[in-house]
PDB file of C-alpha atoms in Angstrom:
ATOM      1  CA  MET A   1      23.248  11.062  22.447  1.00  0.00           C
ATOM      2  CA  ARG A   2      20.274  13.367  23.006  1.00  0.00           C
ATOM      3  CA  ALA A   3      20.512  14.696  19.434  1.00  0.00           C
ATOM      4  CA  ARG A   4      20.388  11.120  18.138  1.00  0.00           C
ATOM      5  CA  ILE A   5      17.253  10.370  20.163  1.00  0.00           C
ATOM      6  CA  LEU A   6      15.574  13.569  18.955  1.00  0.00           C
ATOM      7  CA  LYS A   7      16.478  12.724  15.367  1.00  0.00           C
ATOM      8  CA  ARG A   8      14.979   9.235  15.685  1.00  0.00           C
ATOM      9  CA  MET A   9      11.845  10.684  17.309  1.00  0.00           C
ATOM     10  CA  PHE A  10      11.537  13.182  14.453  1.00  0.00           C
ATOM     11  CA  TRP A  11      11.809  10.473  11.778  1.00  0.00           C
ATOM     12  CA  PHE A  12       9.430   8.195  13.692  1.00  0.00           C
ATOM     13  CA  THR A  13       6.865  11.013  13.803  1.00  0.00           C
ATOM     14  CA  VAL A  14       7.305  11.729  10.089  1.00  0.00           C
ATOM     15  CA  GLY A  15       6.953   8.027   9.302  1.00  0.00           C
ATOM     16  CA  SER A  16       3.872   7.623  11.478  1.00  0.00           C
ATOM     17  CA  LEU A  17       2.132  10.657   9.977  1.00  0.00           C
ATOM     18  CA  ALA A  18       3.048   9.651   6.427  1.00  0.00           C
ATOM     19  CA  LEU A  19       1.794   6.106   6.971  1.00  0.00           C
ATOM     20  CA  ALA A  20      -1.446   7.303   8.566  1.00  0.00           C
ATOM     21  CA  LEU A  21      -2.069   9.679   5.656  1.00  0.00           C
ATOM     22  CA  GLY A  22      -1.105   6.951   3.188  1.00  0.00           C
ATOM     23  CA  VAL A  23      -3.673   4.615   4.712  1.00  0.00           C
ATOM     24  CA  LEU A  24      -6.266   7.389   4.461  1.00  0.00           C
ATOM     25  CA  GLY A  25      -5.162   7.889   0.860  1.00  0.00           C
ATOM     26  CA  ILE A  26      -6.451   4.424   0.052  1.00  0.00           C
ATOM     27  CA  VAL A  27     -10.001   5.769   0.412  1.00  0.00           C
ATOM     28  CA  LEU A  28      -9.472   9.525  -0.008  1.00  0.00           C
ATOM     29  CA  PRO A  29      -8.313  10.255  -3.542  1.00  0.00           C
ATOM     30  CA  LEU A  30      -6.679  13.607  -2.784  1.00  0.00           C
ATOM     31  CA  LEU A  31      -4.073  11.852  -0.628  1.00  0.00           C
ATOM     32  CA  PRO A  32      -1.584   9.963  -2.781  1.00  0.00           C
ATOM     33  CA  THR A  33      -0.927   6.614  -1.108  1.00  0.00           C
ATOM     34  CA  THR A  34       2.282   5.624  -2.907  1.00  0.00           C
ATOM     35  CA  PRO A  35       4.406   8.716  -2.145  1.00  0.00           C
ATOM     36  CA  LEU A  36       3.234   8.731   1.471  1.00  0.00           C
ATOM     37  CA  VAL A  37       4.046   5.045   1.954  1.00  0.00           C
ATOM     38  CA  LEU A  38       7.452   5.618   0.352  1.00  0.00           C
ATOM     39  CA  LEU A  39       8.084   8.561   2.685  1.00  0.00           C
ATOM     40  CA  ALA A  40       7.020   6.432   5.659  1.00  0.00           C
ATOM     41  CA  THR A  41       9.417   3.672   4.577  1.00  0.00           C
ATOM     42  CA  PHE A  42      12.282   6.162   4.289  1.00  0.00           C
ATOM     43  CA  ALA A  43      11.493   7.731   7.672  1.00  0.00           C
ATOM     44  CA  PHE A  44      11.152   4.391   9.452  1.00  0.00           C
ATOM     45  CA  ALA A  45      14.465   3.264   7.955  1.00  0.00           C
ATOM     46  CA  LYS A  46      16.032   6.186   9.832  1.00  0.00           C
ATOM     47  CA  SER A  47      14.131   5.653  13.083  1.00  0.00           C
ATOM     48  CA  THR A  48      12.724   2.152  13.487  1.00  0.00           C
ATOM     49  CA  PRO A  49      14.107  -0.429  11.044  1.00  0.00           C
ATOM     50  CA  SER A  50      11.708  -3.084  12.342  1.00  0.00           C
ATOM     51  CA  ILE A  51       8.715  -1.034  11.146  1.00  0.00           C
ATOM     52  CA  GLU A  52      10.436  -0.437   7.800  1.00  0.00           C
ATOM     53  CA  ALA A  53      10.906  -4.204   7.458  1.00  0.00           C
ATOM     54  CA  TRP A  54       7.247  -4.762   8.376  1.00  0.00           C
ATOM     55  CA  LEU A  55       6.151  -2.300   5.663  1.00  0.00           C
ATOM     56  CA  ARG A  56       8.305  -4.083   3.085  1.00  0.00           C
ATOM     57  CA  ARG A  57       6.707  -7.444   4.026  1.00  0.00           C
ATOM     58  CA  HIS A  58       3.155  -6.051   4.239  1.00  0.00           C
ATOM     59  CA  SER A  59       0.738  -7.607   1.749  1.00  0.00           C
ATOM     60  CA  VAL A  60      -0.577  -4.213   0.552  1.00  0.00           C
ATOM     61  CA  PHE A  61       2.336  -1.834   1.054  1.00  0.00           C
ATOM     62  CA  GLY A  62       5.205  -4.214   0.264  1.00  0.00           C
ATOM     63  CA  PRO A  63       4.456  -4.522  -3.471  1.00  0.00           C
ATOM     64  CA  ILE A  64       3.991  -0.745  -3.746  1.00  0.00           C
ATOM     65  CA  ILE A  65       7.420  -0.177  -2.207  1.00  0.00           C
ATOM     66  CA  SER A  66       9.243  -2.810  -4.252  1.00  0.00           C
ATOM     67  CA  ASP A  67       7.562  -1.806  -7.545  1.00  0.00           C
ATOM     68  CA  TRP A  68       8.514   1.818  -6.987  1.00  0.00           C
ATOM     69  CA  GLN A  69      12.101   1.025  -5.981  1.00  0.00           C
ATOM     70  CA  ARG A  70      12.667  -1.284  -8.930  1.00  0.00           C
ATOM     71  CA  ASN A  71      10.934   0.633 -11.713  1.00  0.00           C
ATOM     72  CA  GLY A  72       9.346   3.837 -10.416  1.00  0.00           C
ATOM     73  CA  ALA A  73       6.150   1.904 -11.119  1.00  0.00           C
ATOM     74  CA  ILE A  74       2.609   1.789  -9.794  1.00  0.00           C
ATOM     75  CA  ALA A  75       0.784  -1.509 -10.340  1.00  0.00           C
ATOM     76  CA  HIS A  76      -2.120  -1.402 -12.783  1.00  0.00           C
ATOM     77  CA  GLN A  77      -4.628  -2.454 -10.118  1.00  0.00           C
ATOM     78  CA  TYR A  78      -3.638   0.506  -7.918  1.00  0.00           C
ATOM     79  CA  LYS A  79      -3.904   2.876 -10.862  1.00  0.00           C
ATOM     80  CA  VAL A  80      -7.423   1.658 -11.612  1.00  0.00           C
ATOM     81  CA  LEU A  81      -8.382   1.871  -7.933  1.00  0.00           C
ATOM     82  CA  ALA A  82      -6.956   5.378  -7.537  1.00  0.00           C
ATOM     83  CA  VAL A  83      -8.540   6.861 -10.657  1.00  0.00           C
ATOM     84  CA  GLY A  84     -11.832   5.053 -10.038  1.00  0.00           C
ATOM     85  CA  THR A  85     -11.984   6.361  -6.487  1.00  0.00           C
ATOM     86  CA  MET A  86     -11.241   9.889  -7.689  1.00  0.00           C
ATOM     87  CA  LEU A  87     -14.092   9.697 -10.184  1.00  0.00           C
ATOM     88  CA  ALA A  88     -16.466   8.286  -7.572  1.00  0.00           C
ATOM     89  CA  VAL A  89     -15.639  11.035  -5.085  1.00  0.00           C
ATOM     90  CA  LEU A  90     -16.064  13.704  -7.748  1.00  0.00           C
ATOM     91  CA  MET A  91     -19.444  12.259  -8.719  1.00  0.00           C
ATOM     92  CA  MET A  92     -20.533  12.066  -5.068  1.00  0.00           C
ATOM     93  CA  SER A  93     -19.506  15.684  -4.573  1.00  0.00           C
ATOM     94  CA  TYR A  94     -21.649  16.657  -7.559  1.00  0.00           C
ATOM     95  CA  ILE A  95     -24.615  14.587  -6.355  1.00  0.00           C
ATOM     96  CA  PHE A  96     -24.402  16.103  -2.855  1.00  0.00           C
ATOM     97  CA  GLY A  97     -24.446  19.601  -4.330  1.00  0.00           C
ATOM     98  CA  VAL A  98     -20.945  20.755  -3.456  1.00  0.00           C
ATOM     99  CA  ALA A  99     -20.289  24.319  -4.582  1.00  0.00           C
ATOM    100  CA  LEU A 100     -19.128  24.734  -8.178  1.00  0.00           C
ATOM    101  CA  PHE A 101     -15.830  26.318  -7.111  1.00  0.00           C
ATOM    102  CA  VAL A 102     -15.058  23.304  -4.923  1.00  0.00           C
ATOM    103  CA  LEU A 103     -16.019  20.899  -7.715  1.00  0.00           C
ATOM    104  CA  ILE A 104     -13.686  22.686 -10.112  1.00  0.00           C
ATOM    105  CA  LEU A 105     -10.876  22.666  -7.538  1.00  0.00           C
ATOM    106  CA  GLN A 106     -11.444  18.957  -6.868  1.00  0.00           C
ATOM    107  CA  ALA A 107     -11.474  18.181 -10.575  1.00  0.00           C
ATOM    108  CA  LEU A 108      -8.220  20.081 -11.144  1.00  0.00           C
ATOM    109  CA  CYS A 109      -6.425  18.433  -8.222  1.00  0.00           C
ATOM    110  CA  MET A 110      -7.706  14.978  -9.067  1.00  0.00           C
ATOM    111  CA  SER A 111      -6.816  15.438 -12.732  1.00  0.00           C
ATOM    112  CA  ALA A 112      -3.248  16.353 -11.816  1.00  0.00           C
ATOM    113  CA  ALA A 113      -3.015  13.340  -9.493  1.00  0.00           C
ATOM    114  CA  ALA A 114      -4.522  11.067 -12.160  1.00  0.00           C
ATOM    115  CA  VAL A 115      -2.054  12.286 -14.798  1.00  0.00           C
ATOM    116  CA  PHE A 116       0.836  11.568 -12.455  1.00  0.00           C
ATOM    117  CA  ILE A 117      -0.500   8.114 -11.591  1.00  0.00           C
ATOM    118  CA  LEU A 118      -1.326   7.141 -15.173  1.00  0.00           C
ATOM    119  CA  THR A 119       2.031   8.274 -16.558  1.00  0.00           C
ATOM    120  CA  ARG A 120       4.013   6.021 -14.178  1.00  0.00           C
ATOM    121  CA  PRO A 121       5.051   2.649 -15.559  1.00  0.00           C
ATOM    122  CA  SER A 122       2.937  -0.332 -14.510  1.00  0.00           C
TER     123      SER A 122
END
């Protein structure tokens, strides 16, 4: 019984952290929203099915989950938002005089994330 409770607490913690990071990923381009929301859905399915059901019905996260489960897809609007946000953050970093090494690192990470996002079906 205790092991079951600890397991549910573990998955609830994973789900909560993944969802929190996924929400941050909406505005921070280095955090990929879709994989984090999918991880949160998986974790909540193992710990708190009512939260999993809420995520599936959510107006923002629900379509992400169902698109991914059906087709491994990311909706076009989310692709545009993700890549646009990445470009905006990179430009802001340049404007604010972030060190060249950091700019290069950002550009590499964001490019890899953008390639992944853009190569998924819509």
